[in-house]
XYZ file of N, CA and C in Angstrom:
456
model
N -34.069 158.887 -135.238
C -33.766 160.263 -135.638
C -32.882 160.206 -136.909
N -33.195 161.207 -137.736
C -32.590 161.173 -139.020
C -31.718 162.367 -139.122
N -30.500 162.266 -139.567
C -29.646 163.468 -139.813
C -29.052 163.501 -141.260
N -28.505 164.441 -141.617
C -27.923 164.624 -143.050
C -26.459 165.102 -142.806
N -25.749 164.608 -143.854
C -24.496 165.040 -144.018
C -24.068 165.353 -145.502
N -23.711 166.565 -145.787
C -23.374 166.845 -147.216
C -22.069 166.536 -147.448
N -21.737 165.672 -148.424
C -20.509 165.191 -148.830
C -19.965 165.891 -150.041
N -18.705 166.035 -150.208
C -18.249 166.498 -151.314
C -16.865 165.930 -151.696
N -16.603 165.409 -152.942
C -15.442 164.835 -153.233
C -14.950 163.652 -152.416
N -15.936 162.921 -152.139
C -15.698 161.499 -151.491
C -15.050 160.546 -152.326
N -13.894 159.910 -151.861
C -13.356 158.955 -152.617
C -14.288 157.943 -153.074
N -14.286 157.471 -154.199
C -15.333 156.504 -154.775
C -15.483 155.350 -153.918
N -14.307 154.869 -153.362
C -14.515 153.696 -152.575
C -15.210 153.842 -151.183
N -15.172 155.037 -150.722
C -15.898 155.446 -149.593
C -17.389 155.401 -149.782
N -17.706 156.019 -150.874
C -19.121 156.156 -151.249
C -19.639 154.588 -151.528
N -18.792 153.835 -152.170
C -19.109 152.491 -152.558
C -19.299 151.661 -151.220
N -18.407 151.939 -150.293
C -18.594 151.264 -148.906
C -19.766 151.538 -148.349
N -20.354 152.797 -148.269
C -21.482 153.223 -147.667
C -22.713 152.519 -148.310
N -22.667 152.581 -149.612
C -23.797 151.878 -150.435
C -23.633 150.348 -150.181
N -22.555 149.757 -150.097
C -22.508 148.312 -149.933
C -22.851 147.847 -148.528
N -22.412 148.515 -147.490
C -22.725 148.154 -146.161
C -23.857 148.879 -145.543
N -24.133 149.976 -146.125
C -25.483 150.792 -145.607
C -25.174 151.371 -144.296
N -23.835 151.453 -143.958
C -23.618 152.168 -142.590
C -22.232 153.118 -142.822
N -22.109 154.026 -141.876
C -20.971 154.854 -141.880
C -20.894 155.430 -140.387
N -19.695 155.968 -140.148
C -19.538 156.523 -138.863
C -19.214 158.072 -138.943
N -19.663 158.851 -137.861
C -19.265 160.244 -137.829
C -18.550 160.303 -136.452
N -17.439 161.133 -136.511
C -16.554 161.318 -135.439
C -16.251 162.630 -135.128
N -16.457 163.175 -133.940
C -16.178 164.659 -133.547
C -14.889 164.709 -132.852
N -13.851 165.353 -133.432
C -12.675 165.476 -132.814
C -12.302 167.030 -132.363
N -11.404 167.153 -131.500
C -10.997 168.389 -131.022
C -10.077 169.208 -132.047
N -9.962 170.345 -131.860
C -9.182 171.385 -132.628
C -7.730 170.978 -132.800
N -7.278 170.217 -131.808
C -5.834 169.722 -131.758
C -5.601 168.661 -132.860
N -6.653 168.232 -133.464
C -6.460 167.232 -134.545
C -6.961 167.666 -135.860
N -6.909 168.976 -136.128
C -7.405 169.321 -137.496
C -6.495 169.045 -138.615
N -5.270 168.834 -138.290
C -4.272 168.378 -139.381
C -4.613 167.057 -139.852
N -4.952 166.187 -138.940
C -5.403 164.762 -139.220
C -6.805 164.683 -139.767
N -7.546 165.533 -139.372
C -8.888 165.584 -139.887
C -8.826 166.044 -141.309
N -8.156 167.080 -141.670
C -7.884 167.579 -142.995
C -7.187 166.364 -143.865
N -6.170 165.724 -143.350
C -5.418 164.700 -144.262
C -6.451 163.462 -144.338
N -7.413 163.301 -143.645
C -8.383 162.123 -143.826
C -9.268 162.335 -145.042
N -9.297 163.703 -145.575
C -10.131 163.783 -146.802
C -9.306 163.550 -148.115
N -8.154 163.343 -147.851
C -7.166 162.930 -149.009
C -7.763 161.784 -149.793
N -7.448 161.772 -151.056
C -8.025 160.773 -151.893
C -6.849 159.561 -151.851
N -6.851 158.783 -150.765
C -5.852 157.781 -150.502
C -6.259 156.534 -151.490
N -5.199 155.737 -151.815
C -5.464 154.491 -152.433
C -6.460 153.745 -151.641
N -7.239 152.872 -152.319
C -8.316 152.070 -151.669
C -7.818 151.192 -150.553
N -6.518 150.796 -150.793
C -5.966 149.855 -149.891
C -5.208 150.560 -148.707
N -5.019 151.839 -148.713
C -4.232 152.542 -147.795
C -5.049 152.480 -146.451
N -4.221 152.435 -145.427
C -4.766 152.497 -144.020
C -4.912 154.067 -143.610
N -6.060 154.535 -143.741
C -6.345 155.941 -143.462
C -6.031 156.257 -142.078
N -6.214 155.438 -141.109
C -5.841 155.720 -139.654
C -4.267 155.846 -139.516
N -3.474 155.024 -140.127
C -2.127 155.111 -140.051
C -1.686 156.302 -140.856
N -2.362 156.711 -141.957
C -1.810 157.786 -142.850
C -2.073 159.074 -142.177
N -3.117 159.213 -141.235
C -3.475 160.487 -140.534
C -2.962 160.459 -139.085
N -2.511 159.444 -138.587
C -2.065 159.431 -137.192
C -3.090 159.268 -136.222
N -4.344 158.915 -136.643
C -5.436 158.589 -135.616
C -5.556 157.235 -135.277
N -6.391 156.925 -134.390
C -6.237 155.633 -133.983
C -7.725 154.970 -134.217
N -7.720 153.897 -134.824
C -9.020 153.002 -135.074
C -9.506 152.404 -133.708
N -10.707 152.381 -133.472
C -11.478 151.559 -132.397
C -12.809 151.118 -132.956
N -13.432 150.258 -131.976
C -14.588 149.712 -132.364
C -15.486 149.946 -131.146
N -16.759 149.789 -131.237
C -17.722 150.125 -129.981
C -18.607 148.793 -129.961
N -18.948 148.355 -128.923
C -19.871 147.221 -128.789
C -21.168 147.380 -129.485
N -21.572 146.301 -130.271
C -22.815 146.446 -131.097
C -22.579 146.935 -132.473
N -21.429 147.272 -132.807
C -21.138 147.856 -134.059
C -19.817 147.272 -134.772
N -19.979 147.164 -136.033
C -18.758 146.699 -136.986
C -18.093 147.875 -137.505
N -18.664 149.060 -137.253
C -18.075 150.147 -137.848
C -16.641 150.592 -137.295
N -15.775 151.224 -138.045
C -14.650 151.756 -137.374
C -14.933 153.099 -136.927
N -14.329 153.476 -135.809
C -14.497 154.798 -135.141
C -13.122 155.333 -134.912
N -12.943 156.554 -134.546
C -11.669 157.149 -134.170
C -11.686 157.205 -132.561
N -10.576 156.577 -132.158
C -10.413 156.638 -130.645
C -10.397 157.957 -130.046
N -9.609 158.792 -130.673
C -9.522 160.259 -130.140
C -10.729 161.060 -130.116
N -11.909 160.646 -130.886
C -13.055 161.405 -130.895
C -13.753 161.477 -129.605
N -14.315 162.614 -129.194
C -15.022 162.729 -127.966
C -16.550 162.327 -128.193
N -17.038 162.401 -129.310
C -18.212 161.881 -129.749
C -18.199 160.949 -130.991
N -18.748 159.848 -130.889
C -18.737 158.819 -132.020
C -20.274 158.475 -132.285
N -20.545 158.637 -133.661
C -21.898 158.156 -134.075
C -21.887 157.170 -135.058
N -22.736 156.111 -134.902
C -22.799 155.031 -135.877
C -24.138 155.401 -136.652
N -24.012 155.401 -137.923
C -25.254 155.881 -138.817
C -25.478 154.495 -139.726
N -26.882 154.654 -140.030
C -27.237 153.814 -141.268
C -27.862 154.532 -142.230
N -27.389 154.391 -143.447
C -27.563 155.178 -144.569
C -29.128 154.882 -144.998
N -29.816 156.104 -145.053
C -31.278 155.835 -145.339
C -31.518 156.242 -146.791
N -30.659 157.222 -147.355
C -30.870 157.739 -148.671
C -29.607 158.373 -149.059
N -29.420 158.519 -150.437
C -28.169 159.161 -151.005
C -28.875 159.929 -152.139
N -28.861 161.282 -151.961
C -29.684 162.238 -152.744
C -28.754 163.173 -153.562
N -28.590 162.945 -155.052
C -27.802 163.777 -155.743
C -28.209 165.343 -155.628
N -27.421 166.305 -155.570
C -27.670 167.620 -155.714
C -27.105 168.131 -157.020
N -27.863 168.283 -158.053
C -27.306 168.528 -159.279
C -26.641 170.238 -159.346
N -27.175 171.023 -158.455
C -26.692 172.361 -158.444
C -25.311 172.554 -158.256
N -24.736 171.662 -157.315
C -23.266 171.710 -157.140
C -22.521 170.512 -157.173
N -23.193 169.417 -157.778
C -22.480 168.217 -158.017
C -22.183 167.314 -156.618
N -22.795 167.631 -155.615
C -22.541 166.954 -154.333
C -23.642 165.907 -154.062
N -23.570 165.123 -153.103
C -24.564 164.272 -152.538
C -24.850 164.593 -151.116
N -26.127 164.373 -150.780
C -26.710 164.427 -149.466
C -26.912 163.175 -149.082
N -26.148 162.679 -147.996
C -26.309 161.396 -147.542
C -27.187 161.655 -146.111
N -28.351 160.858 -146.219
C -29.241 160.950 -145.012
C -29.175 159.504 -144.270
N -28.987 159.707 -143.009
C -28.845 158.545 -142.331
C -29.574 158.662 -140.884
N -29.759 157.411 -140.472
C -30.468 157.161 -139.157
C -29.461 156.868 -138.089
N -29.505 157.588 -136.877
C -28.571 157.234 -135.899
C -28.727 155.880 -135.281
N -27.737 155.135 -135.299
C -27.918 153.633 -134.716
C -27.277 153.676 -133.185
N -26.210 154.528 -132.951
C -25.575 154.415 -131.788
C -24.807 155.838 -131.560
N -24.803 156.163 -130.410
C -23.949 157.469 -129.949
C -23.097 157.041 -128.703
N -21.803 157.434 -128.811
C -20.909 157.203 -127.795
C -20.422 158.546 -127.490
N -20.541 159.163 -126.265
C -20.104 160.423 -125.811
C -19.143 160.349 -124.642
N -18.053 160.944 -124.603
C -17.214 161.025 -123.504
C -18.035 161.629 -122.218
N -18.040 160.746 -121.055
C -18.942 161.141 -120.100
C -18.589 162.518 -119.365
N -17.411 162.845 -119.507
C -16.957 164.096 -118.934
C -17.600 165.290 -119.456
N -18.075 165.248 -120.676
C -18.547 166.493 -121.392
C -20.148 166.545 -121.310
N -20.808 165.617 -120.550
C -22.176 165.616 -120.392
C -22.589 166.098 -118.955
N -23.457 167.182 -118.936
C -23.881 167.626 -117.695
C -25.041 166.987 -117.108
N -25.258 167.193 -115.933
C -26.486 166.389 -115.239
C -27.708 166.479 -116.012
N -28.032 167.693 -116.622
C -29.195 167.828 -117.262
C -29.169 167.241 -118.684
N -28.121 166.568 -119.002
C -27.960 165.848 -120.426
C -27.243 166.619 -121.634
N -27.122 167.977 -121.205
C -26.324 168.824 -122.251
C -24.951 168.369 -122.497
N -24.647 168.270 -123.811
C -23.249 167.818 -124.261
C -22.392 169.188 -124.462
N -21.318 169.406 -123.593
C -20.602 170.470 -123.753
C -19.466 170.353 -124.698
N -19.802 170.492 -126.154
C -18.860 170.314 -127.093
C -17.591 171.272 -126.936
N -18.032 172.477 -126.499
C -17.110 173.469 -126.269
C -15.879 173.014 -125.362
N -16.199 172.307 -124.295
C -15.276 171.804 -123.390
C -14.209 171.035 -123.928
N -14.648 170.341 -124.952
C -13.676 169.304 -125.734
C -13.070 170.090 -126.941
N -13.459 171.349 -127.126
C -12.834 172.132 -128.340
C -13.067 171.462 -129.518
N -14.383 171.042 -129.865
C -14.569 170.222 -131.047
C -14.560 171.129 -132.142
N -13.809 170.463 -133.366
C -13.569 171.292 -134.593
C -14.857 171.195 -135.417
N -15.056 172.269 -136.143
C -15.998 172.414 -137.094
C -15.463 172.769 -138.489
N -15.913 172.094 -139.543
C -15.346 172.537 -140.760
C -16.242 173.291 -141.596
N -15.726 174.292 -142.304
C -16.516 175.190 -143.092
C -15.903 175.110 -144.512
N -16.743 174.465 -145.340
C -16.287 174.292 -146.776
C -15.280 173.200 -146.758
N -14.338 173.222 -147.624
C -13.464 172.161 -147.862
C -12.011 172.318 -147.067
N -11.821 173.620 -146.609
C -10.452 173.713 -146.184
C -10.301 174.668 -144.850
N -11.522 174.962 -144.322
C -11.504 175.860 -143.209
C -12.020 175.317 -141.898
N -11.327 175.464 -140.662
C -11.801 174.721 -139.618
C -12.009 175.822 -138.478
N -13.033 175.619 -137.614
C -13.324 176.609 -136.679
C -13.452 175.753 -135.385
N -13.548 176.554 -134.195
C -13.682 176.028 -132.953
C -15.156 176.272 -132.494
N -15.554 175.244 -131.534
C -16.986 175.313 -131.025
C -16.867 176.122 -129.789
N -17.540 177.395 -129.615
C -17.522 177.922 -128.387
C -19.044 178.334 -127.873
N -19.224 178.114 -126.481
C -20.635 178.177 -126.098
C -20.681 179.658 -125.826
N -21.780 180.250 -126.361
C -22.103 181.604 -126.302
C -23.089 181.760 -125.068
N -24.111 181.077 -125.052
C -25.058 180.924 -123.913
C -26.058 179.720 -124.157
N -26.844 179.391 -123.147
C -27.941 178.545 -123.140
C -29.121 179.230 -122.749
N -30.244 178.792 -123.225
C -31.440 179.586 -122.801
C -32.640 178.517 -122.468
N -33.458 178.983 -121.751
C -34.700 178.233 -121.374
C -35.439 177.956 -122.470
N -36.244 177.061 -122.346
C -37.438 176.717 -123.504
C -38.169 178.040 -123.735
N -38.231 178.486 -125.093
C -38.964 179.709 -125.317
C -40.472 179.619 -125.222
N -41.070 180.685 -124.840
C -42.538 180.786 -124.577
C -42.960 182.132 -125.108
N -44.194 182.097 -125.870
C -44.748 183.292 -126.527
C -44.877 184.468 -125.484
N -44.513 185.635 -125.805
C -44.660 186.757 -124.937
C -43.648 186.841 -123.772
N -42.616 185.933 -123.820
C -41.558 185.903 -122.771
C -40.196 186.191 -123.319
N -39.401 187.039 -122.596
C -38.105 187.168 -123.192
C -37.304 185.969 -123.129
N -36.175 185.921 -123.876
C -35.279 184.780 -123.840
C -34.544 184.852 -122.546
N -34.447 183.654 -121.795
C -33.983 183.597 -120.535
C -32.856 182.780 -120.473
N -31.710 183.321 -120.082
C -30.452 182.510 -120.241
C -30.552 181.483 -118.948
N -29.842 180.357 -119.250
C -29.754 179.322 -118.083
C -28.352 179.480 -117.565
N -28.356 179.604 -116.235
C -27.144 179.749 -115.569
C -26.168 180.558 -116.078
């Protein structure tokens, strides 16, 4: 599976690290951590310990050398497939392949649905706005000529 992450104003050493190692992690944290999430985007000195600076805890996962955030309900290890410049706004699109996913078991339903809303996962809009994830509804697979059918 290939996913994309648009990046803006990455510290040069972060981008250099992705290019050199070919890997990066994505961590989904709850709204209770938005101050730490926001501080993680600061342009720290290359030698600074981002985890200590933000109050988050570094952890590792079996089968990966990547650093992850212990407090994250969802941790994704990525392999960088491509870095595409977007001239229109001066950003980069980093396209990666998922190598591993670690999801807190308590938020996975018996049918495999990940209840991000139960963990109050934070979502970022732009560079400085944070939102919460709220489940509005789930629907059965759509079929032509059939109305949308809510699940439970």
